[in-house]
Amino acid sequence: MSSLQESRSSTLLLAGAWLWVGLPLAYGLYRLFLNAAKLFV
Amino acid sequence: MQHLKPCSRPLSHVCTWPRIDRSALLVTVGDKVGFLARERQVAPPGWNRWLVPPAALAIHLSIGQAYAWSVFKTPLEKSLGITGTQSALPFQLGIVMLGLSAAVLGTTVERRGPRWAMLMSLIAFCSGLLISAVGVWAGQYWVVVLGYGLVGGIGLGIGYISPVSTLIKWFPDRPGMATGIAIMGFGGGALIASPWSTSMLTAFGTTTSGIGKAFLVHGIAYAVFMSVGVLLIRLPSKEFTAEKAALLKDRPKANVGFNVSANNAIKTPQFWLLWVVLCFNVTAGIGILEKAAPMLVDFFKESSTPVAATAATGFVALLSAANMAGRFVWSSTSDIVGRKNIYRLYLGVGALLYLVLLTAGSTSTPLFVIAAMVILSFYGAGFATVPAYLRDLFGTYQVGAIHGRLLTAWSVAGVLGPLIVNAIADAGKKAGHVGPDLYATSFYIMIALLVVGFVANELIRPVDPRFHEPEAAGETGKPRAGDEATVAKWNEAEAADAAEKQDAEGVVKK
């Protein structure tokens, strides 16, 4: 595998790993702020 | 390794079995254990250390589900006909088991490595959910208590400490930030699980069949989610030693040139002072968290701008956000200002903010909300910064095991905090107190606890060198291969164990 391919697959792995945990966390935060907004309504 | 001599007759008659030397034995043991062997957990050259935080988060976001247990409480009470106290049992047992398993299994977790630990956490936590599904379907509530609380709780303990100690090894230059990310994930787990579990119960129904299905889906989904963490986690490699020296170049203070074992750590006053700091910081945070919604309503009951119950729900959500943000922000800040200074902030400013709530809290809703949010951010940060503080005091050698033992402070605080606030509020109501007066006594107690914690933090000094591990003590002051030395040490221990099991002919018995 060339170094370019290695670098690309390494970047993809990193992005995939962060998306794997980031997406559920983003969903949780979105629901949290919907709830928090009730304080100001 | 020697090879068998070629022969024309059956091997059993003429050929002697070759003796297996120690290096060959190591390979044999490693191959037998497969991808869980400690040497197989070491990162290959070029492994990006930023892959380790998502691996840790995959575990912490999952086990953080425990804090969303309340979603299941009412459906379980209605479908199985149990009381509120009974429905809280699986969570309570789970938290007790978290502390116990972290304390008891901490050394094993360090020895076996993070991949083994995270796999065990996955198996225990998800089995707990699956056993709960069976228990609900069978209408046997004790099965749920044992499944979720006992089995799942062991998964919580192992899963809590292992990613944290691995992150500390990968981020010697920013241990506070690294542990902040992971422990923020534990808080984030409830944020994800709470709405997700609610949606699932709405879809499946709140009968025993529906709750069982929800537990089943939780068990399977969390197993898939956590498995990515198991696959991604790695221990630092030899190659990382050179990089580590470069990383620490700009942060000479971040280097810890000694190690203290878990058994020795608990003999030091530093461990017990930190135990007091954590326990009282957590108790003070729980003081607000436990009664957040009614507290806000009570404080402004008599004012011209009373707070509605729905708005108080929003206040609880804001506190959760502050709790989570504090874990990352303050813990990362500790890498710059130092661990002792950051705890001075948590405990000292925390006490002052409680005083602000007491004296001026009822005059302004924004003031009350902001002060409570900052206190809660200190509460979360206390959890997140403590592993980095332990690493500064005791080194990285068995930091996970020491962290596990320190978590018993959390178990005590989990009982102490709610007990103080609820008992005093109940007594106040009986005495006819209303509004802020209901909470005055408990706030004074929280201030006193924070002051004691502050003094304990002030008393923390570097650990006496007589507790340092001998082989590392001489290396103080120069860049050292702490993690690699640890790997080598564990490998030697494993090889010695295996050698004991080898018989005279060199055959591995077990």
XYZ file of C-alpha atoms in Angstrom, chain B residues 134-367:
234
model
C -35.466 -12.271 30.321
C -36.320 -11.231 33.892
C -39.041 -8.831 32.748
C -40.531 -11.339 30.322
C -40.589 -13.970 33.066
C -42.094 -11.496 35.537
C -39.174 -12.163 37.923
C -37.992 -8.772 39.155
C -35.073 -10.198 41.173
C -33.559 -11.368 37.881
C -33.613 -7.740 36.674
C -31.936 -6.573 39.898
C -29.187 -9.190 39.615
C -28.838 -8.829 35.843
C -28.689 -5.056 35.559
C -27.280 -4.306 38.996
C -24.817 -7.121 39.682
C -23.674 -8.320 36.239
C -24.132 -4.976 34.470
C -22.550 -3.128 37.413
C -19.319 -5.117 37.005
C -19.280 -3.946 33.385
C -19.685 -0.355 34.594
C -16.661 -0.573 36.913
C -14.287 -2.203 34.416
C -15.481 0.019 31.583
C -15.107 3.206 33.637
C -11.434 2.857 34.633
C -9.814 1.083 31.704
C -10.233 3.697 28.908
C -9.216 6.455 31.326
C -5.858 4.907 32.254
C -5.131 4.150 28.575
C -5.835 7.749 27.569
C -3.471 9.013 30.276
C -0.695 6.904 28.722
C -1.370 8.271 25.232
C -1.638 11.928 26.269
C 1.227 12.527 28.716
C 1.257 16.166 27.613
C -2.489 16.703 28.252
C -3.732 14.082 30.730
C -6.481 16.379 32.048
C -7.964 16.930 28.610
C -7.750 13.227 27.784
C -9.521 12.065 30.934
C -11.989 14.941 30.518
C -13.047 13.578 27.122
C -13.685 10.072 28.440
C -15.472 11.073 31.618
C -17.527 13.649 29.724
C -18.679 10.607 27.729
C -20.043 8.985 30.888
C -22.222 12.058 31.454
C -23.141 12.111 27.756
C -24.312 8.501 27.916
C -27.392 9.485 29.894
C -28.188 12.304 27.454
C -28.323 9.786 24.609
C -30.004 6.936 26.476
C -32.725 9.001 28.112
C -34.580 10.161 24.941
C -33.662 6.962 23.072
C -35.069 4.651 25.762
C -38.177 6.826 26.073
C -38.808 6.571 22.308
C -38.308 2.822 22.446
C -40.765 2.369 25.313
C -43.281 4.502 23.411
C -42.837 2.286 20.337
C -42.859 -1.115 22.108
C -45.269 -0.211 24.886
C -44.819 -0.249 28.638
C -46.098 -3.793 29.199
C -43.650 -6.515 30.317
C -43.341 -7.562 26.680
C -42.502 -4.005 25.553
C -39.985 -3.361 28.359
C -38.338 -6.732 27.670
C -38.010 -5.851 23.982
C -36.499 -2.475 24.916
C -33.886 -4.187 27.143
C -33.121 -6.665 24.353
C -32.577 -3.903 21.761
C -30.449 -1.953 24.263
C -28.255 -5.015 24.891
C -27.677 -5.694 21.197
C -27.210 -2.040 20.170
C -24.732 -1.298 22.976
C -22.763 -4.489 22.146
C -22.341 -3.287 18.544
C -21.512 0.272 19.632
C -18.943 -0.800 22.254
C -17.274 -3.343 19.960
C -15.814 -0.476 17.910
C -14.077 0.745 21.065
C -12.716 -2.771 21.709
C -11.321 -2.933 18.166
C -9.821 0.572 18.174
C -8.144 0.666 21.586
C -4.338 0.341 21.616
C -1.503 0.687 24.101
C 1.339 3.079 23.209
C 4.164 1.478 21.179
C 7.962 1.819 21.428
C 7.772 4.289 18.563
C 5.644 6.519 20.763
C 8.509 6.863 23.289
C 10.413 9.172 20.968
C 7.271 11.154 20.196
C 6.455 11.341 23.908
C 9.804 12.951 24.654
C 9.069 15.545 21.969
C 5.538 16.111 23.307
C 6.854 16.698 26.803
C 9.603 19.045 25.621
C 7.367 22.092 25.937
C 5.745 20.836 29.139
C 8.550 19.698 31.417
C 6.219 19.797 34.420
C 3.911 17.250 32.748
C 6.572 14.545 32.963
C 6.203 12.122 35.868
C 9.476 10.325 36.468
C 8.334 7.749 39.018
C 5.656 5.132 39.564
C 3.792 3.943 42.646
C 1.931 0.609 42.716
C -1.746 0.457 43.669
C -0.939 -1.437 46.868
C 1.565 1.204 47.933
C -0.651 4.106 46.842
C -3.328 3.288 49.413
C -0.652 3.418 52.133
C 0.116 7.057 51.345
C -1.667 10.047 52.955
C -1.961 11.587 49.472
C -4.396 8.875 48.395
C -6.683 9.415 51.391
C -6.508 13.206 51.148
C -7.564 12.937 47.518
C -10.283 10.502 48.584
C -11.668 13.204 50.912
C -11.369 15.851 48.170
C -13.316 13.723 45.671
C -15.905 12.559 48.183
C -16.754 16.062 49.456
C -16.651 17.686 46.013
C -19.102 15.070 44.713
C -21.322 15.363 47.820
C -21.552 19.134 47.308
C -22.601 18.697 43.671
C -25.179 16.046 44.496
C -26.576 18.519 47.041
C -27.953 20.572 44.165
C -28.467 17.819 41.598
C -30.685 15.760 43.866
C -33.282 18.481 44.420
C -32.646 20.808 41.447
C -36.180 21.171 40.105
C -38.078 21.641 43.421
C -35.252 23.848 44.707
C -35.688 26.368 41.880
C -39.463 26.431 42.380
C -39.121 26.815 46.180
C -36.547 29.615 45.960
C -38.855 31.831 43.868
C -42.241 30.746 45.268
C -42.749 34.005 47.175
C -41.130 36.273 44.569
C -42.864 38.408 41.920
C -41.561 36.031 39.218
C -42.344 32.450 40.373
C -40.857 29.605 38.314
C -43.220 27.073 36.697
C -42.611 23.303 37.053
C -41.964 22.921 33.288
C -39.319 25.662 33.444
C -37.697 23.781 36.315
C -37.316 20.767 33.973
C -35.349 23.058 31.665
C -33.190 24.044 34.650
C -32.339 20.368 35.269
C -31.338 19.996 31.607
C -29.113 23.082 31.862
C -27.426 21.602 34.925
C -26.752 18.386 32.969
C -25.159 20.457 30.198
C -22.988 22.311 32.744
C -22.025 19.022 34.402
C -20.912 17.602 31.051
C -19.145 20.727 29.792
C -17.284 21.135 33.103
C -15.803 17.671 32.718
C -14.025 18.673 29.526
C -13.393 22.411 30.025
C -12.103 22.464 33.609
C -10.194 19.206 33.285
C -8.428 20.545 30.155
C -7.688 23.798 32.018
C -5.977 21.758 34.759
C -3.237 20.857 32.242
C -2.320 24.556 32.149
C -2.897 25.745 35.717
C -2.044 22.505 37.527
C -4.177 19.975 39.353
C -3.842 21.464 42.835
C -4.855 24.927 41.625
C -7.878 23.656 39.728
C -9.143 21.841 42.838
C -8.655 25.079 44.787
C -11.080 26.583 42.253
C -13.605 23.715 42.466
C -13.635 23.682 46.257
C -12.959 27.332 47.124
C -15.123 29.021 44.501
C -17.684 26.232 44.942
C -18.032 27.156 48.630
C -18.340 30.856 47.752
C -21.033 30.115 45.158
C -23.038 28.178 47.732
C -22.759 31.272 49.924
C -24.029 33.415 47.025
C -27.020 31.068 46.639
C -27.739 31.376 50.345
C -27.499 35.140 50.576
C -28.624 36.416 47.171
C -29.996 33.331 45.379
C -33.651 34.268 45.824
C -33.183 37.819 44.478
C -32.589 36.899 40.852
C -33.399 33.798 38.784
C -30.445 34.264 36.334
C -28.041 34.611 39.294
